[in-house]
Short mmCIF file of C-alpha atoms in Angstrom, two decimals:
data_model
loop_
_atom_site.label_atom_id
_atom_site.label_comp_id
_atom_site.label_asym_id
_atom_site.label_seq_id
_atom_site.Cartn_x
_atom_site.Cartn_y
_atom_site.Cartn_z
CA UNK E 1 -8.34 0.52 -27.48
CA UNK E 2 -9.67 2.13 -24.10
CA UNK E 3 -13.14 1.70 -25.33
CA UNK E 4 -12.32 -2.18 -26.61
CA UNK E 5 -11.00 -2.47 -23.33
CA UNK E 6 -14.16 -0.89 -21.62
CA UNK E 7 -16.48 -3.20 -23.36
CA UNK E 8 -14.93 -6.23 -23.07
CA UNK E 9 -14.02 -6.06 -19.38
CA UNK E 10 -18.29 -6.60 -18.66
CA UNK E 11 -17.60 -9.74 -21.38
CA UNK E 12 -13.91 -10.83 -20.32
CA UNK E 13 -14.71 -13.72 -17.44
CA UNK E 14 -17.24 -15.10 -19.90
CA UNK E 15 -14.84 -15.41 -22.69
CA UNK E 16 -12.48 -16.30 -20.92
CA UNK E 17 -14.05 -18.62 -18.89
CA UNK E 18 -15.13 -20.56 -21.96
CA UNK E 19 -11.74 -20.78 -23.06
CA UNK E 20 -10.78 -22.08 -20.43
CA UNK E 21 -13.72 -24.37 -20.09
CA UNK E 22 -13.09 -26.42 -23.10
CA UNK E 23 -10.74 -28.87 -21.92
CA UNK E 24 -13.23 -29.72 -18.64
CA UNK E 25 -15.41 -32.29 -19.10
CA UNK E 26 -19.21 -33.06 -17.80
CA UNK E 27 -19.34 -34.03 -14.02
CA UNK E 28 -22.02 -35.57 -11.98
CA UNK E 29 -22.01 -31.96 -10.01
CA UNK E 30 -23.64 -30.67 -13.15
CA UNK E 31 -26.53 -29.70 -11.00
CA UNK E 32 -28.01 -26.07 -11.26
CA UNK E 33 -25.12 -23.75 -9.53
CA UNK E 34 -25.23 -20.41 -7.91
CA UNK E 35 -25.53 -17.68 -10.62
CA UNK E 36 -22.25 -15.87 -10.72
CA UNK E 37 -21.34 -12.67 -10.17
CA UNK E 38 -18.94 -10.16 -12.19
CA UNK E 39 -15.27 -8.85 -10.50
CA UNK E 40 -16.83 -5.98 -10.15
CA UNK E 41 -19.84 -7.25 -8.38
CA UNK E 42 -17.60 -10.23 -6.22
CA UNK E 43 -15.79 -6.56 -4.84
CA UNK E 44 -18.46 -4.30 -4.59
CA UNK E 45 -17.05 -1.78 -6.56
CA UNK E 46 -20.37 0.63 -6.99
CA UNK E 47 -20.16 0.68 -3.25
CA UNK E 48 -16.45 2.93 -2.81
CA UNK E 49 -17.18 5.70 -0.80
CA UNK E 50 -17.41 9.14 -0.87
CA UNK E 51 -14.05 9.52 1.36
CA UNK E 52 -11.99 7.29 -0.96
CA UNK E 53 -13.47 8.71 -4.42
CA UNK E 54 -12.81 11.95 -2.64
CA UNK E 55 -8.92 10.74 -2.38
CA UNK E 56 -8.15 9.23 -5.61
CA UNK E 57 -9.50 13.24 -7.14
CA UNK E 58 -6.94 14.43 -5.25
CA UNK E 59 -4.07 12.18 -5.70
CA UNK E 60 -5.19 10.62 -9.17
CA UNK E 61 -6.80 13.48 -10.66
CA UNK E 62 -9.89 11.48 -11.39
CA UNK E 63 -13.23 12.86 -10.85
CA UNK E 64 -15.81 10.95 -8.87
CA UNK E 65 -17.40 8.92 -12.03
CA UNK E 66 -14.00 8.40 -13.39
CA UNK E 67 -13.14 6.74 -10.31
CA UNK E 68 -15.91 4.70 -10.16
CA UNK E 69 -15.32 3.52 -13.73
CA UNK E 70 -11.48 2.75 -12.63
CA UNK E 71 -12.41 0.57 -9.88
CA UNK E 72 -15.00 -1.36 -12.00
CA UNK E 73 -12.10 -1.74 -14.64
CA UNK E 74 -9.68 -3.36 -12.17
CA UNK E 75 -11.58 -5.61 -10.86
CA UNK E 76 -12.36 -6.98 -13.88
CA UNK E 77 -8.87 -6.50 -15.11
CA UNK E 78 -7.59 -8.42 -12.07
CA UNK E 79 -10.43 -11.33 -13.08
CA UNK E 80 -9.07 -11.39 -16.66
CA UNK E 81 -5.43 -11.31 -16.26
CA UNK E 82 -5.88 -14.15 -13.30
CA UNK E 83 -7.02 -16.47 -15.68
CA UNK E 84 -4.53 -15.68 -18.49
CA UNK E 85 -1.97 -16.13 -15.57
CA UNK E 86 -3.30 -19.58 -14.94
CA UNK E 87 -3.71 -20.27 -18.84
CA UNK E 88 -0.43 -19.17 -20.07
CA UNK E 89 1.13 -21.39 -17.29
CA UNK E 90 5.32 -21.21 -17.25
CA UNK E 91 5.05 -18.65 -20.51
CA UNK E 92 3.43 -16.39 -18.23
CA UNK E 93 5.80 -13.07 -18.21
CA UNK E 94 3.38 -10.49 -15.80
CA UNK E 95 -0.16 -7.85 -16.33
CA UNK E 96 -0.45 -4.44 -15.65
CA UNK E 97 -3.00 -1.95 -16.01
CA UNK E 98 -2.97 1.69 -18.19
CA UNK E 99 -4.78 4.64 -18.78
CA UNK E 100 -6.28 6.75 -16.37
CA UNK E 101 -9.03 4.73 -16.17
CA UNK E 102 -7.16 1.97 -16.14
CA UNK E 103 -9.01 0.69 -19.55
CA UNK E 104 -5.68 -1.15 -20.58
CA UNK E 105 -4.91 -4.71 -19.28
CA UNK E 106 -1.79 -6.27 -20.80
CA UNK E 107 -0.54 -8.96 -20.58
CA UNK E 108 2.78 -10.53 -21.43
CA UNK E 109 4.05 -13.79 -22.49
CA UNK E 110 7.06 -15.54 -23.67
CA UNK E 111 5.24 -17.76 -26.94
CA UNK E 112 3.85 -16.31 -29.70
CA UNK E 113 0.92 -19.12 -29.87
CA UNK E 114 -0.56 -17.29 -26.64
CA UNK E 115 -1.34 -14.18 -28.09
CA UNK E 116 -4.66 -14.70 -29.62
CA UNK E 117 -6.03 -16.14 -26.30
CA UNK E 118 -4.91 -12.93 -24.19
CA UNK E 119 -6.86 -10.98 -27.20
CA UNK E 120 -9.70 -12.62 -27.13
CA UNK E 121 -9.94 -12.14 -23.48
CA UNK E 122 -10.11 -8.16 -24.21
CA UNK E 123 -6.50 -7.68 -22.99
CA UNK E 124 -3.59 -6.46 -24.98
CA UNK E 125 -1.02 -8.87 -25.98
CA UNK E 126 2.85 -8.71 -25.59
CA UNK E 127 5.50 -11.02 -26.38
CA UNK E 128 8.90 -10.98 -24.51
CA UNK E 129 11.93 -12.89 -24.04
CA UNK E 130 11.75 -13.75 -20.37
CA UNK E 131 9.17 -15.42 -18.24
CA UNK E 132 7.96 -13.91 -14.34
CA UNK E 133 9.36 -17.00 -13.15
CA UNK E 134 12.44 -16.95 -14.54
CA UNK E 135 13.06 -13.00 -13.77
CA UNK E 136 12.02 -13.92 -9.70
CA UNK E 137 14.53 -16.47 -9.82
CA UNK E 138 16.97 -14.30 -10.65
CA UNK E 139 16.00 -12.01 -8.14
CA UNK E 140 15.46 -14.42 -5.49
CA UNK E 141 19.58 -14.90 -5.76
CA UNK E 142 19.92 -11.37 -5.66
CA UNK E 143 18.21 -10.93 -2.89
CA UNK E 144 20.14 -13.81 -0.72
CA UNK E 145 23.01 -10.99 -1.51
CA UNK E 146 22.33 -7.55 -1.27
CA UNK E 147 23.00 -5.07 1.01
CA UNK E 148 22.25 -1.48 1.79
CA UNK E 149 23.78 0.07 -1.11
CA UNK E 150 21.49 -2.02 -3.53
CA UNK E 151 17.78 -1.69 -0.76
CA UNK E 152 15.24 -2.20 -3.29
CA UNK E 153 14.90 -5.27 -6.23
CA UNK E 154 11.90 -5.91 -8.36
CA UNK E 155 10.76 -7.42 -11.49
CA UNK E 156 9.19 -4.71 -13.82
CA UNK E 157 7.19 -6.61 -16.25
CA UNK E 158 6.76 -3.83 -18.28
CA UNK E 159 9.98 -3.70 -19.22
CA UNK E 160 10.38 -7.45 -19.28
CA UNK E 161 13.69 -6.70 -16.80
CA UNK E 162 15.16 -6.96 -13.09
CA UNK E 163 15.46 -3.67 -11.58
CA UNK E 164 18.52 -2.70 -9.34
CA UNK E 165 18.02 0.28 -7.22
CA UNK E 166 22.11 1.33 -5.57
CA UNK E 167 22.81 4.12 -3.60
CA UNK E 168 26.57 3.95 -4.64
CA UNK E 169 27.88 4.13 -8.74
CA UNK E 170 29.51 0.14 -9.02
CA UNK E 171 27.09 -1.77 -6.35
CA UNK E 172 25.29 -3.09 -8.55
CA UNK E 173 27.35 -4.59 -11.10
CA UNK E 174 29.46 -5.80 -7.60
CA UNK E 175 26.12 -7.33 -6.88
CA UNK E 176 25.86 -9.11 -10.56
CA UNK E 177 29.40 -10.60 -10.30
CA UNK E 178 29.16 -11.68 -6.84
CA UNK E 179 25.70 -13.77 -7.74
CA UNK E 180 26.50 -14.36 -11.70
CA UNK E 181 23.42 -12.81 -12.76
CA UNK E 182 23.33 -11.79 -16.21
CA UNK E 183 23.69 -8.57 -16.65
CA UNK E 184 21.21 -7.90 -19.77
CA UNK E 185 18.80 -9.27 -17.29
CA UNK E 186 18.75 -5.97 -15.39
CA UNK E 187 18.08 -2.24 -15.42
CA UNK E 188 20.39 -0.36 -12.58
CA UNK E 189 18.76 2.96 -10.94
CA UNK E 190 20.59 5.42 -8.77
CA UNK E 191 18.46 6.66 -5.97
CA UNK E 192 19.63 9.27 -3.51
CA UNK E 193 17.20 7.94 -1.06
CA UNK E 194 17.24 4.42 0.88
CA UNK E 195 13.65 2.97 2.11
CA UNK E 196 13.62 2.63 6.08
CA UNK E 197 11.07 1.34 8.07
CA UNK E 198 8.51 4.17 8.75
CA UNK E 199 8.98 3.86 13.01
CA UNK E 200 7.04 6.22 15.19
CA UNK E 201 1.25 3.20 14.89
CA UNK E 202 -10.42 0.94 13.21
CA UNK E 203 -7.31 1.14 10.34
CA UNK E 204 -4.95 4.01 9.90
CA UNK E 205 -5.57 4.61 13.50
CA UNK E 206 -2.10 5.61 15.87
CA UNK E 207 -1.27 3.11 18.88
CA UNK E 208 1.50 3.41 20.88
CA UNK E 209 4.31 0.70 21.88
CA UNK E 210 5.17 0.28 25.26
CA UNK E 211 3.89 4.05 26.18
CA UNK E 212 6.14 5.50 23.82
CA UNK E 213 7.00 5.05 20.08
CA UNK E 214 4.20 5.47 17.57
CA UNK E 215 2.40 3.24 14.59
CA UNK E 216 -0.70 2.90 12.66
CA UNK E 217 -3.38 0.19 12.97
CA UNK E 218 -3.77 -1.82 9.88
CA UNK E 219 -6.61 -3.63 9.74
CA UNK E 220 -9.26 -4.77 12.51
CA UNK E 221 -9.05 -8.91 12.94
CA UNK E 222 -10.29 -11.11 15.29
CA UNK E 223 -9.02 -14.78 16.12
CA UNK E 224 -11.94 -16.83 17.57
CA UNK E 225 -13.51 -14.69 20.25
CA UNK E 226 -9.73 -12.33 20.57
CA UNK E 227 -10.38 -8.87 18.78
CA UNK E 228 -7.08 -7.02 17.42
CA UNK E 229 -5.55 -6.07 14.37
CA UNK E 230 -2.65 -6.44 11.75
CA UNK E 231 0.36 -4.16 11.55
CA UNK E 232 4.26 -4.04 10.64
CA UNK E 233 6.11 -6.48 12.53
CA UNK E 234 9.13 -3.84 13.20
CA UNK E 235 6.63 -1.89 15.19
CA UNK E 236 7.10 -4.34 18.04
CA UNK E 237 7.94 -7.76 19.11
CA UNK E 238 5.90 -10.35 20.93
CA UNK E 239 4.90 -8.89 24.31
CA UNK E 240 5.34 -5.47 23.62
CA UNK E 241 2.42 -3.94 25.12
CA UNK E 242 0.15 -1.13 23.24
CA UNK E 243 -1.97 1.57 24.02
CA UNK E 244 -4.66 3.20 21.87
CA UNK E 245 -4.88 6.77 19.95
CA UNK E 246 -6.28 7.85 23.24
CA UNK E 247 -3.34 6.16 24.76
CA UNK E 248 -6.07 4.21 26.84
CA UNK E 249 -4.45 0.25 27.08
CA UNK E 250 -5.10 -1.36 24.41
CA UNK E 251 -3.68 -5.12 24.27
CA UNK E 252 -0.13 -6.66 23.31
CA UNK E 253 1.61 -7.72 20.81
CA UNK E 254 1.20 -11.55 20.29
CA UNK E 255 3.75 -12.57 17.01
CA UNK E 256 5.96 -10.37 14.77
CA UNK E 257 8.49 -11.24 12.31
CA UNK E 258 10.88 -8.45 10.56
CA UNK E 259 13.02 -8.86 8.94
CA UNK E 260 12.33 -11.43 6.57
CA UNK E 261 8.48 -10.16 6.52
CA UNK E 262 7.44 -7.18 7.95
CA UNK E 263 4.36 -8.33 10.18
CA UNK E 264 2.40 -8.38 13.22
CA UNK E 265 -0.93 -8.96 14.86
CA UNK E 266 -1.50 -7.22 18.29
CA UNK E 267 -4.40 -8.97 20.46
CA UNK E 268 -6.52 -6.45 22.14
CA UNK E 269 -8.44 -6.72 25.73
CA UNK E 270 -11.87 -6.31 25.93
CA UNK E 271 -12.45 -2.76 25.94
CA UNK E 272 -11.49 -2.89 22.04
CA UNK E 273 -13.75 -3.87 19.48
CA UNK E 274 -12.25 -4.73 15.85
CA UNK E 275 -14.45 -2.71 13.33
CA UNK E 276 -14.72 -3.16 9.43
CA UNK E 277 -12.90 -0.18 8.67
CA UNK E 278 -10.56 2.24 7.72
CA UNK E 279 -9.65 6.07 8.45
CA UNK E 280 -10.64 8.17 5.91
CA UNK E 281 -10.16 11.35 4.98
CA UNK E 282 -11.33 13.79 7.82
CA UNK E 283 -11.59 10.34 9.98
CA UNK E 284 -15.23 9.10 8.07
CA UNK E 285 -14.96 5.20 8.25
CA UNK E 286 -14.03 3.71 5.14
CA UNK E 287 -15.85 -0.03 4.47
CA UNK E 288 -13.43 -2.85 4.28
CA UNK E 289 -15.20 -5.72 2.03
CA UNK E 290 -12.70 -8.26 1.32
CA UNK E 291 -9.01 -9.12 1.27
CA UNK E 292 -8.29 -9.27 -3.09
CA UNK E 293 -4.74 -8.24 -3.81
CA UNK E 294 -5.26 -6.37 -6.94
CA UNK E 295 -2.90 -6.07 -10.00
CA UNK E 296 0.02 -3.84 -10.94
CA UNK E 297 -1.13 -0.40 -12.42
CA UNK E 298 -4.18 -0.09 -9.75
CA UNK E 299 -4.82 2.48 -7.62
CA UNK E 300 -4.32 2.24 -4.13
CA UNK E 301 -4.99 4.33 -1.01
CA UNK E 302 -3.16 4.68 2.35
CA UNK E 303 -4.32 5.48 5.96
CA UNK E 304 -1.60 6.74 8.56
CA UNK E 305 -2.19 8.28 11.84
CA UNK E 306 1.13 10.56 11.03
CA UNK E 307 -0.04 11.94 7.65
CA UNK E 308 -3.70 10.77 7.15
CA UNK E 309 -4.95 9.25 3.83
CA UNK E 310 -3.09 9.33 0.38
CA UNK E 311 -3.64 7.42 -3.29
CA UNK E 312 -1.43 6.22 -5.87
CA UNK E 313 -0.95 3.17 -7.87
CA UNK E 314 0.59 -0.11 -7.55
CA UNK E 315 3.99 -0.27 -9.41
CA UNK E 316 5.49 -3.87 -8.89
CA UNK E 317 4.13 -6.89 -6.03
CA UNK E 318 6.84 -9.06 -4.64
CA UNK E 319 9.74 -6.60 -4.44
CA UNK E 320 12.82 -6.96 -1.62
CA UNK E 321 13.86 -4.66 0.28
CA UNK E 322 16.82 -4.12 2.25
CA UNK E 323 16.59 -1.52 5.30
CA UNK E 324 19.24 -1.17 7.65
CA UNK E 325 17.60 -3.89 9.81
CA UNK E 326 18.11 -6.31 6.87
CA UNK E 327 15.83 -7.42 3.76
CA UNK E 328 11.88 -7.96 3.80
CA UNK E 329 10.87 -10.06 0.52
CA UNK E 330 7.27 -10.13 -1.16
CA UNK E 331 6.39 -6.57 -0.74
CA UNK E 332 4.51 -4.64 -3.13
CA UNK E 333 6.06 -1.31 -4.16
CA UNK E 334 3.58 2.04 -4.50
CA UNK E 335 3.53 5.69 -5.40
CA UNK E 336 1.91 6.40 -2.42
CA UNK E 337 3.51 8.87 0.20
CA UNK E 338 4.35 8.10 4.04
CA UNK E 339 6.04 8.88 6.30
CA UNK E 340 7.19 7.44 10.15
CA UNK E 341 4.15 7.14 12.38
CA UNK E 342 2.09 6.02 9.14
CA UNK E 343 4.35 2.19 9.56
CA UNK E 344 1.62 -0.75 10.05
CA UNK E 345 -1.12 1.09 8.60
CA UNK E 346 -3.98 0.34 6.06
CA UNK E 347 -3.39 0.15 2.45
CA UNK E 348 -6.86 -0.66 0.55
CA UNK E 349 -7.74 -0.44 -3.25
CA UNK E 350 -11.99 0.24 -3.69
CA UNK E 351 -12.95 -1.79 -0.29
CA UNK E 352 -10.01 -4.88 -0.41
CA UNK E 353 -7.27 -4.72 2.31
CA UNK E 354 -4.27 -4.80 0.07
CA UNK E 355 -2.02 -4.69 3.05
CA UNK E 356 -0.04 -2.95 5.74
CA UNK E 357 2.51 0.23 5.20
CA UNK E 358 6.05 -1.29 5.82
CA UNK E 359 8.82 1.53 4.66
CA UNK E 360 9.41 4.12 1.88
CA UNK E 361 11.75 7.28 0.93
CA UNK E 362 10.30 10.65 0.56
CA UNK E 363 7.44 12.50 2.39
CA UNK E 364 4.13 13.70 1.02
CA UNK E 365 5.31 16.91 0.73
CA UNK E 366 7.81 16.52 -2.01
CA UNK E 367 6.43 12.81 -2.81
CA UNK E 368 7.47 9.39 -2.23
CA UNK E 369 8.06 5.71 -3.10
CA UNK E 370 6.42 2.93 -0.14
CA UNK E 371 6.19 -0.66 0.13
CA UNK E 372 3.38 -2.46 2.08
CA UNK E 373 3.43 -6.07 3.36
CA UNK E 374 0.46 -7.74 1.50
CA UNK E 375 -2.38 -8.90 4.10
CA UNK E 376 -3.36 -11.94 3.10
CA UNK E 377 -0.06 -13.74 4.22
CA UNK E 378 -0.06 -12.18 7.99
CA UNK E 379 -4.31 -13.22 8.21
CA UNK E 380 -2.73 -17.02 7.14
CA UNK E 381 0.25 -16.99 9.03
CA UNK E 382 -1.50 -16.16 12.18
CA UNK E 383 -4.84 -18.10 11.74
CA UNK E 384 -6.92 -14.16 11.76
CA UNK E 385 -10.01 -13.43 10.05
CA UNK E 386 -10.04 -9.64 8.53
CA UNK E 387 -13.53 -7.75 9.77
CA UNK E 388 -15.64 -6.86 6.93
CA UNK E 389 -19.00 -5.31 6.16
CA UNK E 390 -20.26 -7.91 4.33
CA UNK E 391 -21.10 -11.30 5.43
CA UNK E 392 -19.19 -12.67 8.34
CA UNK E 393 -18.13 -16.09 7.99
CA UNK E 394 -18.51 -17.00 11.68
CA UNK E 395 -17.02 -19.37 13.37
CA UNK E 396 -17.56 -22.31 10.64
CA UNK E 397 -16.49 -26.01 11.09
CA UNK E 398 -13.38 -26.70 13.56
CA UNK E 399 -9.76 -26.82 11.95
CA UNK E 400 -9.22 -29.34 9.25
CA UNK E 401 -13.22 -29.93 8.86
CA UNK E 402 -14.68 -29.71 5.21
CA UNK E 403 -17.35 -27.47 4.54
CA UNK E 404 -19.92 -29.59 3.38
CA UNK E 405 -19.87 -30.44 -0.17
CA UNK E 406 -16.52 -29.31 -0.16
CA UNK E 407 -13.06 -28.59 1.02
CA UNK E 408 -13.74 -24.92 0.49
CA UNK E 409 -14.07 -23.39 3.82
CA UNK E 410 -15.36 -19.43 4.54
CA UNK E 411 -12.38 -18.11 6.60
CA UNK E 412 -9.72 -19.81 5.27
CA UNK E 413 -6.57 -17.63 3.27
CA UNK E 414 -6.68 -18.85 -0.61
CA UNK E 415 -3.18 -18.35 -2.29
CA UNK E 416 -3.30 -18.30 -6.46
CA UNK E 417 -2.90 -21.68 -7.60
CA UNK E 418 -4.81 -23.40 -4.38
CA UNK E 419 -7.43 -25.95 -5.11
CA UNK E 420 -10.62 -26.68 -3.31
CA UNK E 421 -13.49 -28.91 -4.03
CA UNK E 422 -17.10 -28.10 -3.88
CA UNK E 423 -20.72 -29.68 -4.39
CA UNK E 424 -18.61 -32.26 -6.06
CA UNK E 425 -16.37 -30.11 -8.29
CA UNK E 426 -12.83 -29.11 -8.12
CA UNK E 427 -11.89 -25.35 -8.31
CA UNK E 428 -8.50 -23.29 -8.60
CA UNK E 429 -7.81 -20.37 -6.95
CA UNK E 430 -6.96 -17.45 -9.38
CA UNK E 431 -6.30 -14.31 -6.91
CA UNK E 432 -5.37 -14.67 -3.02
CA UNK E 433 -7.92 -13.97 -0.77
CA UNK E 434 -9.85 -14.55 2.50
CA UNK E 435 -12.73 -16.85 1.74
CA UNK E 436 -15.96 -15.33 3.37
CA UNK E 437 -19.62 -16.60 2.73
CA UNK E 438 -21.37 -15.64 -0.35
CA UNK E 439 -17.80 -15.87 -2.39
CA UNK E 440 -18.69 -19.75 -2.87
CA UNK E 441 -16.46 -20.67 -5.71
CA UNK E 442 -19.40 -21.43 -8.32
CA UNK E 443 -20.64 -18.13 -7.80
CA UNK E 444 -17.41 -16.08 -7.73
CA UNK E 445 -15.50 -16.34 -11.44
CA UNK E 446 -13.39 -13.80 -10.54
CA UNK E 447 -11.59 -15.58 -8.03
CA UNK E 448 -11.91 -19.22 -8.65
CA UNK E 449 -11.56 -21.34 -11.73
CA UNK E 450 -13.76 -24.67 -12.09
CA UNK E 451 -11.16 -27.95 -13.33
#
C-alpha cells in the first residue's frame, strides 16, 4: 500500500481534482490559466535544508532521502485529504498520515457511499460511526467545563473517539455527568503530568520580558513598515517591554491574549530587522516559505532558545488545554520535547510556520508531549504578514481593495472553507494559509479549489 500510496500522491490533485470538477460547469474565465503546480512544488519541499533533514535523522530516525521523500508525501497528503475534507462535507470524520515515510493517507468518513472517492484519490478509506463535527461538539462542551484535573481534550480520529486526559481516578466521568456527554463517546487517560505554560523567549531565538523572564521568538513579521515577530501570549501582556538574545532593547509587546489563545506579536524598534527564518540546529538559518498547517501524522520540528531544535510528529490539531492559568482551545498537540524558555518559539514542518510553542509535560531528556498555537490565526488576528524567502507580497492594494480580477488578495490569512474570486472564477480555500504572490489560486491546487 506504501508504494500505491507513493505513486498516487504525484497523481492525487489530478484525480481528485477531476472528481471534484464534474459538477462545475464552463465559465466565461475559461481563458488559458497559470499552469499549476504540485503540493509538493506550492511548498518547496526539494528545498528543506540540511539543518532540518539533519533533525528529523535524529528525532525520526529517517535518513536524509527518506526525509526528503516524507516531506514530498505530506504535502501531497495534505493536498489530497483537503479536498476529500471539502468533498465528504458533514460525513467528514478526520486524515492522518502513516508509515515512516508517511506513504499512508487515510481518511475517514461516516457513509459508506464515500469510500470509493477517498480510494480513488490514492488514500485509504475508513468508515466510522461519528463525524469530526460531531466529536468537536462534544468537546467544545467539555471544554466550557473542565478543570485542572482533566488539562488536555482532543478528538483522535484514529480512533474515531474524544480523549480525556485526568490527573485524578473519577474526574473524568465527574466531567461526563456534569456536561451529559456520552460516555462511549470517549477514551479516559491517566497522566501523571499536567501541561503548563513553558515560562522563562530570527525564530527560536531567546528575548527577554521586562529585563528579566525568558521566551523564544516565533516567527519574524512585519505590519506595514513595523518589523517584529509572533510568540505565546502568556509570555507578556501589552506593553511589556523586550530585550533581545543579546539583551540589547528590542521593542514591546503590542497585543496578547492567554488564556483563551495563547498569542502575541511584539513590535520591534528599528535596530531589529524581521528575517525569513528559523534557528537551526547549531544556529544555521532555517528558510521559512509559507504559513500551510499541515495534517495529523506529519512531522514537525521545534526551535527554543532553552533547548535548541527538536522533531516529532503532529498527533491531533484543535486540542484544549487547561493550565493553571485556565484553558487555551485550538491547539495542536505534538511529540515534540520543550521545555520553559522554549514558550513562543517556532514550530515549522519542511519550510511552513506551523506555529508557536505554547506548553507541554516532560523534558527532552526523558521525552515529552507539547502543544503549539497554530500561526495562521495570530498573523489574522493582528493584521501581520509572516517573512518568507520566497516572493514578498508587498504592500498590495489598501484594506478592503480587490486584487484585480479578483477578491483574492497576496497577504491576506485564508481559513479552509474561505472563498475568493479570481480572473472571473470563484475558488475555495482547502488548507489555511497566508496568501503570498505566485500562490494565485489557478496555479496552486493544493490549496484552493475552483467552484
Amino acid at each position: 500500500m506504501l508504494k500505491r500510496h507513493a505513486r498516487a500522491a504525484c497523481t492525487a490533485l489530478a484525480t481528485a481534482g477531476l472528481l471534484l470538477a464534474a459538477t462545475g460547469g464552463a465559465t466565461a474565465s475559461d481563458a488559458p490559466r497559470p499552469a499549476a503546480a504540485s503540493a509538493a512544488e506550492t511548498l518547496r519541499t526539494a528545498d528543506a535544508q540540511p539543518e532540518l533533514l539533519a533533525a528529523m535523522r535524529r528525532d525520526l530516525g529517517l535518513t536524509a532521502t527518506q526525509a526528503r521523500t516524507r516531506l514530498a508525501h505530506e504535502a501531497e497528503a495534505g493536498a489530497t485529504a483537503a479536498r476529500l475534507r471539502d468533498r465528504l462535507g458533514a460525513a467528514f470524520a478526520g486524515a492522518w498520515l502513516d508509515g515512516a515515510d508517511a506513504g499512508t493517507l487515510t481518511v475517514a468518513t461516516t457513509r459508506a457511499a464515500d469510500t470509493a472517492a477517498i480510494r480513488a484519490a490514492g488514500a485509504e478509506a475508513k468508515l466510522v460511526g461519528r463525524s469530526l463535527s460531531d466529536l468537536d461538539a462534544a468537546k467544545s462542551a467539555l471544554d466550557r467545563a473542565a478543570g485542572a484535573e482533566t488539562p488536555v481534550r482532543y478528538v483522535d480520529t484514529r480512533t474515531n473517539t474524544l480523549v480525556i486526559e485526568e490527573t485524578r481516578p473519577g474526574a473524568a466521568a465527574r466531567l461526563l455527568a456534569a456536561t451529559g456527554t456520552d460516555s462511549a463517546l470517549v477514551k479516559v487517560v491517566r497522566t501523571a503530568e499536567a501541561p503548563r505554560p513553558l515560562y522563562d523567549l530570527r525564530g527560536g531565538d531567546a528575548y527577554y520580558m521586562n529585563g528579566s523572564g525568558r521566551c523564544s521568538v516565533g516567527f519574524p513579521v512585519t505590519k506595514g513598515t513595523t518589523q517584529g515577530f509572533a510568540t505565546a501570549g502568556h509570555c507578556g501582556r501589552a506593553g511589556t517591554t523586550t530585550s533581545g538574545f543579546n539583551q540589547v532593547a528590542q521593542g514591546s509587546f503590542q497585543a496578547s491574549v492567554f488564556p483563551g489563545n495563547d498569542m502575541a506579536w511584539v513590535a520591534a524598534n528599528s535596530s531589529w530587522t524581521s528575517t525569513p527564518y528559523v534557528k537551526g540546529s547549531g544556529g544555521a538559518n532555517v528558510q521559512v516559505t509559507g504559513s500551510v498547517l499541515q495534517p495529523v501524522g506529519s512531522s514537525v520540528c521545534r526551535s527554543g532558545s532553552t533547548t535548541g531544535w527538536h522533531c516529532g510528529t503532529v498527533q491531533q490539531h484543535n486540542t484544549s488545554v487547561t493550565y493553571p492559568e485556565g484553558t487555551i482551545s485550538g491547539v495542536t498537540r505534538t511529540t515534540v520535547c520543550a521545555e520553559p524558555g522554549d514558550s513562543g518559539g517556532s514550530y515549522i514542518s519542511g519550510s511552513q510556520a506551523q506555529g508557536v510553542t505554547s506548553g507541554g509535560s516532560g523534558n527532552c531528556s526523558s521525552g515529552g508531549t507539547t502543544f503549539f498555537q497554530p500561526l495562521n490565526p495570530i498573523l489574522s488576528a493582528y493584521g501581520l504578514t509572516l517573512k518568507t524567502t520566497g516572493s514578498d507580497p508587498g504592500p498590495g492594494p489598501g484594506p478592503g481593495d480587490p486584487e484585480p480580477g479578483g477578491t483574492w488578495k497576496a497577504g491576506a490569512v485564508y481559513a479552509t472553507g474561505a472563498t475568493v474570486t479570481h480572473g472571473g472564477a470563484t475558488y475555495r480555500c482547502l488548507q489555511g494559509h497566508q496568501a503570498q504572490t505566485g500562490w494565485e489560486p489557478p496555479a496552486v491546487p493544493a490549496l484552493w479549489q475552483r467552484l
